[in-house]
């Protein structure tokens, strides 16, 4: 009778719910994409999108917040299932399988409000310029590759401090998150933004995670479903 009961249980329980432990996904505190401490009902649009997409395919998840470089390394080493919200870059291709795009960011340069120097229109024009960016971010690597005089910091706040103190003349950051941060620390009126490009962001799954290809496929299916049924747009509308 016990054997019959066990077999019956496996027949009745949906396949997706047989997952023994939640996937662990790392990120950093990066409003409005992800909030380590929710603001009312807002937890970050990428957080909510991931929750909704995984729920559609009956996969449980858990979020852990760390500094970005640590989050990235943990995912590279397979300590966790993946990291978000990350952009594509050649140095990451070795370690990650990228999901379908989950959101996008606007890349560009913040400058001091009264700055009257050269204004780059593309990343390559930063060669020789004093630029600040965040340690471990693909944007910092991009500046290094084009020959900028790069200064890296551990957070966006510190990048802005370097900009306003004159240590750097440009802060290469994504507009959406950095503008939110600038408002939060009270310097939004002291800086302005020069847009140069838009990039898609992904959930980067660790290639070292067991059955990762199947998990990526299931997530992409869930993501497609919430885009098609309007859930994705309703999530983003709350943050506008």
mmCIF file of C-alpha atoms in Angstrom:
data_model
loop_
_atom_site.group_PDB
_atom_site.id
_atom_site.type_symbol
_atom_site.label_atom_id
_atom_site.label_comp_id
_atom_site.label_asym_id
_atom_site.label_seq_id
_atom_site.Cartn_x
_atom_site.Cartn_y
_atom_site.Cartn_z
ATOM 1 C CA UNK A 1 0.000 0.000 0.000
ATOM 2 C CA UNK A 2 2.874 2.389 0.778
ATOM 3 C CA UNK A 3 4.421 1.780 -2.654
ATOM 4 C CA UNK A 4 1.069 2.480 -4.320
ATOM 5 C CA UNK A 5 0.735 5.723 -2.332
ATOM 6 C CA UNK A 6 4.191 6.927 -3.402
ATOM 7 C CA UNK A 7 3.522 6.185 -7.060
ATOM 8 C CA UNK A 8 0.169 7.968 -6.830
ATOM 9 C CA UNK A 9 1.870 11.030 -5.305
ATOM 10 C CA UNK A 10 4.341 11.271 -8.184
ATOM 11 C CA UNK A 11 1.517 10.980 -10.710
ATOM 12 C CA UNK A 12 -0.610 13.672 -9.083
ATOM 13 C CA UNK A 13 2.094 16.266 -8.357
ATOM 14 C CA UNK A 14 2.948 18.478 -11.372
ATOM 15 C CA UNK A 15 6.441 17.900 -12.753
ATOM 16 C CA UNK A 16 7.670 21.429 -11.947
ATOM 17 C CA UNK A 17 6.873 21.061 -8.252
ATOM 18 C CA UNK A 18 9.253 18.103 -7.827
ATOM 19 C CA UNK A 19 12.122 20.586 -7.467
ATOM 20 C CA UNK A 20 13.778 19.766 -4.140
ATOM 21 C CA UNK A 21 15.249 23.187 -3.351
ATOM 22 C CA UNK A 22 14.773 26.712 -4.691
ATOM 23 C CA UNK A 23 17.158 28.178 -7.217
ATOM 24 C CA UNK A 24 19.361 30.797 -5.551
ATOM 25 C CA UNK A 25 19.792 33.971 -7.603
ATOM 26 C CA UNK A 26 22.147 36.756 -6.577
ATOM 27 C CA UNK A 27 22.002 40.437 -7.340
ATOM 28 C CA UNK A 28 22.841 43.796 -5.801
ATOM 29 C CA UNK A 29 20.702 46.575 -4.375
ATOM 30 C CA UNK A 30 20.016 48.445 -7.628
ATOM 31 C CA UNK A 31 16.693 50.306 -7.672
ATOM 32 C CA UNK A 32 14.480 50.418 -9.650
ATOM 33 C CA UNK A 33 15.620 47.023 -11.011
ATOM 34 C CA UNK A 34 15.968 45.348 -7.604
ATOM 35 C CA UNK A 35 15.494 46.618 -4.049
ATOM 36 C CA UNK A 36 17.257 44.882 -1.177
ATOM 37 C CA UNK A 37 14.786 46.613 1.159
ATOM 38 C CA UNK A 38 11.340 46.941 -0.471
ATOM 39 C CA UNK A 39 9.782 50.396 -0.652
ATOM 40 C CA UNK A 40 6.153 49.753 0.150
ATOM 41 C CA UNK A 41 5.006 47.227 -2.443
ATOM 42 C CA UNK A 42 7.942 47.942 -4.753
ATOM 43 C CA UNK A 43 10.660 45.286 -4.788
ATOM 44 C CA UNK A 44 12.200 46.040 -8.184
ATOM 45 C CA UNK A 45 10.746 45.364 -11.615
ATOM 46 C CA UNK A 46 13.322 42.691 -12.491
ATOM 47 C CA UNK A 47 12.677 40.941 -9.164
ATOM 48 C CA UNK A 48 8.943 40.886 -9.860
ATOM 49 C CA UNK A 49 9.427 39.754 -13.457
ATOM 50 C CA UNK A 50 11.637 36.845 -12.370
ATOM 51 C CA UNK A 51 9.163 35.812 -9.683
ATOM 52 C CA UNK A 52 6.254 35.866 -12.133
ATOM 53 C CA UNK A 53 8.124 33.997 -14.879
ATOM 54 C CA UNK A 54 9.384 31.240 -12.587
ATOM 55 C CA UNK A 55 5.963 30.920 -10.952
ATOM 56 C CA UNK A 56 4.433 30.230 -14.362
ATOM 57 C CA UNK A 57 6.696 27.194 -14.772
ATOM 58 C CA UNK A 58 6.460 26.107 -11.125
ATOM 59 C CA UNK A 59 10.091 26.664 -10.174
ATOM 60 C CA UNK A 60 10.782 28.155 -6.747
ATOM 61 C CA UNK A 61 13.501 30.770 -6.338
ATOM 62 C CA UNK A 62 15.327 32.644 -3.608
ATOM 63 C CA UNK A 63 17.102 36.002 -3.882
ATOM 64 C CA UNK A 64 20.338 36.921 -2.117
ATOM 65 C CA UNK A 65 21.861 40.403 -2.196
ATOM 66 C CA UNK A 66 25.615 41.035 -2.274
ATOM 67 C CA UNK A 67 28.008 43.585 -3.778
ATOM 68 C CA UNK A 68 28.021 43.077 -7.548
ATOM 69 C CA UNK A 69 31.505 41.600 -7.877
ATOM 70 C CA UNK A 70 30.740 38.982 -5.233
ATOM 71 C CA UNK A 71 27.386 38.152 -6.826
ATOM 72 C CA UNK A 72 29.078 37.672 -10.170
ATOM 73 C CA UNK A 73 31.856 35.458 -8.780
ATOM 74 C CA UNK A 74 29.425 33.254 -6.881
ATOM 75 C CA UNK A 75 27.481 32.628 -10.085
ATOM 76 C CA UNK A 76 30.642 32.083 -12.147
ATOM 77 C CA UNK A 77 31.786 29.410 -9.678
ATOM 78 C CA UNK A 78 28.393 27.698 -9.543
ATOM 79 C CA UNK A 79 27.891 28.465 -5.845
ATOM 80 C CA UNK A 80 24.504 29.919 -6.838
ATOM 81 C CA UNK A 81 22.211 29.272 -9.794
ATOM 82 C CA UNK A 82 22.583 32.640 -11.476
ATOM 83 C CA UNK A 83 22.967 36.396 -11.240
ATOM 84 C CA UNK A 84 20.862 39.322 -12.479
ATOM 85 C CA UNK A 85 20.429 41.927 -13.953
ATOM 86 C CA UNK A 86 23.505 41.477 -16.125
ATOM 87 C CA UNK A 87 24.542 42.489 -19.605
ATOM 88 C CA UNK A 88 26.354 40.406 -22.190
ATOM 89 C CA UNK A 89 30.114 40.730 -22.446
ATOM 90 C CA UNK A 90 32.817 38.485 -23.960
ATOM 91 C CA UNK A 91 34.451 37.841 -20.582
ATOM 92 C CA UNK A 92 31.154 36.462 -19.232
ATOM 93 C CA UNK A 93 30.358 34.129 -22.121
ATOM 94 C CA UNK A 94 32.655 31.454 -20.685
ATOM 95 C CA UNK A 95 30.699 31.255 -17.434
ATOM 96 C CA UNK A 96 27.055 31.965 -18.242
ATOM 97 C CA UNK A 97 24.059 30.997 -20.325
ATOM 98 C CA UNK A 98 21.970 34.094 -20.939
ATOM 99 C CA UNK A 99 18.215 34.058 -20.595
ATOM 100 C CA UNK A 100 15.927 35.896 -22.965
ATOM 101 C CA UNK A 101 16.142 39.651 -22.160
ATOM 102 C CA UNK A 102 14.414 40.610 -18.904
ATOM 103 C CA UNK A 103 14.787 44.412 -19.194
ATOM 104 C CA UNK A 104 17.089 47.051 -20.635
ATOM 105 C CA UNK A 105 19.308 49.909 -19.556
ATOM 106 C CA UNK A 106 20.435 53.183 -21.091
ATOM 107 C CA UNK A 107 24.221 53.549 -21.050
ATOM 108 C CA UNK A 108 25.867 56.917 -20.975
ATOM 109 C CA UNK A 109 27.966 59.446 -19.130
ATOM 110 C CA UNK A 110 26.971 61.580 -16.171
ATOM 111 C CA UNK A 111 28.838 64.867 -15.956
ATOM 112 C CA UNK A 112 28.709 67.744 -13.516
ATOM 113 C CA UNK A 113 25.906 70.171 -14.316
ATOM 114 C CA UNK A 114 28.313 73.011 -15.122
ATOM 115 C CA UNK A 115 30.792 70.853 -17.066
ATOM 116 C CA UNK A 116 31.571 72.452 -20.424
ATOM 117 C CA UNK A 117 34.156 69.990 -21.725
ATOM 118 C CA UNK A 118 33.964 67.361 -24.441
ATOM 119 C CA UNK A 119 30.752 65.299 -24.586
ATOM 120 C CA UNK A 120 31.259 61.760 -25.947
ATOM 121 C CA UNK A 121 28.609 60.404 -28.302
ATOM 122 C CA UNK A 122 29.855 56.803 -28.121
ATOM 123 C CA UNK A 123 31.948 54.681 -25.781
ATOM 124 C CA UNK A 124 35.031 54.726 -28.020
ATOM 125 C CA UNK A 125 35.308 58.502 -27.635
ATOM 126 C CA UNK A 126 36.164 58.062 -23.947
ATOM 127 C CA UNK A 127 39.765 57.189 -24.828
ATOM 128 C CA UNK A 128 42.066 59.249 -22.596
ATOM 129 C CA UNK A 129 39.180 60.730 -20.558
ATOM 130 C CA UNK A 130 38.977 60.497 -16.753
ATOM 131 C CA UNK A 131 36.019 58.164 -16.229
ATOM 132 C CA UNK A 132 34.553 56.561 -13.112
ATOM 133 C CA UNK A 133 32.500 53.367 -13.053
ATOM 134 C CA UNK A 134 31.610 50.502 -10.705
ATOM 135 C CA UNK A 135 34.128 47.740 -10.018
ATOM 136 C CA UNK A 136 33.159 44.489 -11.719
ATOM 137 C CA UNK A 137 30.539 45.989 -14.007
ATOM 138 C CA UNK A 138 30.693 45.336 -17.743
ATOM 139 C CA UNK A 139 30.594 49.120 -18.199
ATOM 140 C CA UNK A 140 33.911 49.449 -16.351
ATOM 141 C CA UNK A 141 35.428 46.772 -18.585
ATOM 142 C CA UNK A 142 34.160 48.644 -21.633
ATOM 143 C CA UNK A 143 35.892 51.829 -20.507
ATOM 144 C CA UNK A 144 39.099 49.943 -19.848
ATOM 145 C CA UNK A 145 38.965 48.399 -23.310
ATOM 146 C CA UNK A 146 38.550 51.741 -25.077
ATOM 147 C CA UNK A 147 41.511 53.272 -23.239
ATOM 148 C CA UNK A 148 39.787 55.579 -20.758
ATOM 149 C CA UNK A 149 41.662 56.717 -17.652
ATOM 150 C CA UNK A 150 39.424 54.533 -15.542
ATOM 151 C CA UNK A 151 38.785 54.868 -11.813
ATOM 152 C CA UNK A 152 36.629 52.094 -10.321
ATOM 153 C CA UNK A 153 34.538 52.340 -7.181
ATOM 154 C CA UNK A 154 32.513 49.861 -5.131
ATOM 155 C CA UNK A 155 29.168 51.636 -5.609
ATOM 156 C CA UNK A 156 27.326 54.205 -7.703
ATOM 157 C CA UNK A 157 27.331 56.602 -4.747
ATOM 158 C CA UNK A 158 31.128 56.541 -4.672
ATOM 159 C CA UNK A 159 31.295 57.008 -8.452
ATOM 160 C CA UNK A 160 29.173 60.153 -8.079
ATOM 161 C CA UNK A 161 31.365 61.400 -5.217
ATOM 162 C CA UNK A 162 34.415 61.001 -7.428
ATOM 163 C CA UNK A 163 32.669 62.915 -10.209
ATOM 164 C CA UNK A 164 31.537 65.809 -8.034
ATOM 165 C CA UNK A 165 34.929 66.079 -6.316
ATOM 166 C CA UNK A 166 36.684 66.384 -9.684
ATOM 167 C CA UNK A 167 38.585 63.104 -9.382
ATOM 168 C CA UNK A 168 36.844 62.150 -12.629
ATOM 169 C CA UNK A 169 35.027 64.196 -15.256
ATOM 170 C CA UNK A 170 32.661 61.460 -16.385
ATOM 171 C CA UNK A 171 30.692 58.720 -14.647
ATOM 172 C CA UNK A 172 29.882 55.845 -17.000
ATOM 173 C CA UNK A 173 26.686 54.414 -15.552
ATOM 174 C CA UNK A 174 23.257 53.159 -16.622
ATOM 175 C CA UNK A 175 20.749 56.000 -16.511
ATOM 176 C CA UNK A 176 17.789 54.239 -14.875
ATOM 177 C CA UNK A 177 19.493 52.969 -11.754
ATOM 178 C CA UNK A 178 21.959 55.836 -11.391
ATOM 179 C CA UNK A 179 19.265 58.534 -11.650
ATOM 180 C CA UNK A 180 17.313 56.793 -8.919
ATOM 181 C CA UNK A 181 20.464 56.700 -6.780
ATOM 182 C CA UNK A 182 21.264 60.358 -7.508
ATOM 183 C CA UNK A 183 17.769 61.359 -6.340
ATOM 184 C CA UNK A 184 18.190 59.276 -3.215
ATOM 185 C CA UNK A 185 21.463 60.926 -2.172
ATOM 186 C CA UNK A 186 20.285 64.411 -3.158
ATOM 187 C CA UNK A 187 22.596 65.212 -6.070
ATOM 188 C CA UNK A 188 20.249 64.903 -9.046
ATOM 189 C CA UNK A 189 20.357 68.665 -9.622
ATOM 190 C CA UNK A 190 24.161 68.634 -9.675
ATOM 191 C CA UNK A 191 24.591 66.241 -12.620
ATOM 192 C CA UNK A 192 23.280 65.707 -16.136
ATOM 193 C CA UNK A 193 23.260 62.681 -18.407
ATOM 194 C CA UNK A 194 24.631 62.082 -21.918
ATOM 195 C CA UNK A 195 22.932 59.045 -23.477
ATOM 196 C CA UNK A 196 24.964 56.901 -25.900
ATOM 197 C CA UNK A 197 23.228 53.504 -26.214
ATOM 198 C CA UNK A 198 20.607 51.064 -24.943
ATOM 199 C CA UNK A 199 21.500 47.520 -23.868
ATOM 200 C CA UNK A 200 19.409 44.521 -22.927
ATOM 201 C CA UNK A 201 19.756 42.877 -19.515
ATOM 202 C CA UNK A 202 19.524 39.190 -18.699
ATOM 203 C CA UNK A 203 19.351 36.585 -15.999
ATOM 204 C CA UNK A 204 22.778 34.978 -16.309
ATOM 205 C CA UNK A 205 22.614 31.282 -15.399
ATOM 206 C CA UNK A 206 25.783 29.575 -14.176
ATOM 207 C CA UNK A 207 27.045 26.967 -16.637
ATOM 208 C CA UNK A 208 28.187 24.958 -13.613
ATOM 209 C CA UNK A 209 24.648 24.563 -12.266
ATOM 210 C CA UNK A 210 23.074 21.116 -12.657
ATOM 211 C CA UNK A 211 20.537 20.832 -15.511
ATOM 212 C CA UNK A 212 21.037 24.499 -16.318
ATOM 213 C CA UNK A 213 20.010 24.201 -19.990
ATOM 214 C CA UNK A 214 16.596 22.818 -19.032
ATOM 215 C CA UNK A 215 16.137 25.502 -16.375
ATOM 216 C CA UNK A 216 16.948 28.268 -18.861
ATOM 217 C CA UNK A 217 14.431 26.852 -21.319
ATOM 218 C CA UNK A 218 11.700 26.698 -18.669
ATOM 219 C CA UNK A 219 12.424 30.241 -17.501
ATOM 220 C CA UNK A 220 12.281 31.586 -21.052
ATOM 221 C CA UNK A 221 8.917 29.864 -21.510
ATOM 222 C CA UNK A 222 7.592 31.521 -18.357
ATOM 223 C CA UNK A 223 8.985 34.894 -19.397
ATOM 224 C CA UNK A 224 7.314 34.632 -22.804
ATOM 225 C CA UNK A 225 3.997 33.804 -21.118
ATOM 226 C CA UNK A 226 4.033 36.849 -18.823
ATOM 227 C CA UNK A 227 4.978 39.097 -21.744
ATOM 228 C CA UNK A 228 2.061 37.732 -23.763
ATOM 229 C CA UNK A 229 -0.557 37.914 -20.995
ATOM 230 C CA UNK A 230 0.254 41.496 -19.939
ATOM 231 C CA UNK A 231 1.854 40.700 -16.574
ATOM 232 C CA UNK A 232 5.244 42.048 -17.683
ATOM 233 C CA UNK A 233 3.788 45.415 -18.716
ATOM 234 C CA UNK A 234 1.713 45.690 -15.533
ATOM 235 C CA UNK A 235 4.827 45.167 -13.426
ATOM 236 C CA UNK A 236 6.778 47.874 -15.242
ATOM 237 C CA UNK A 237 3.858 50.309 -15.137
ATOM 238 C CA UNK A 238 4.146 50.448 -11.317
ATOM 239 C CA UNK A 239 7.637 51.932 -11.583
ATOM 240 C CA UNK A 240 6.861 54.764 -13.998
#
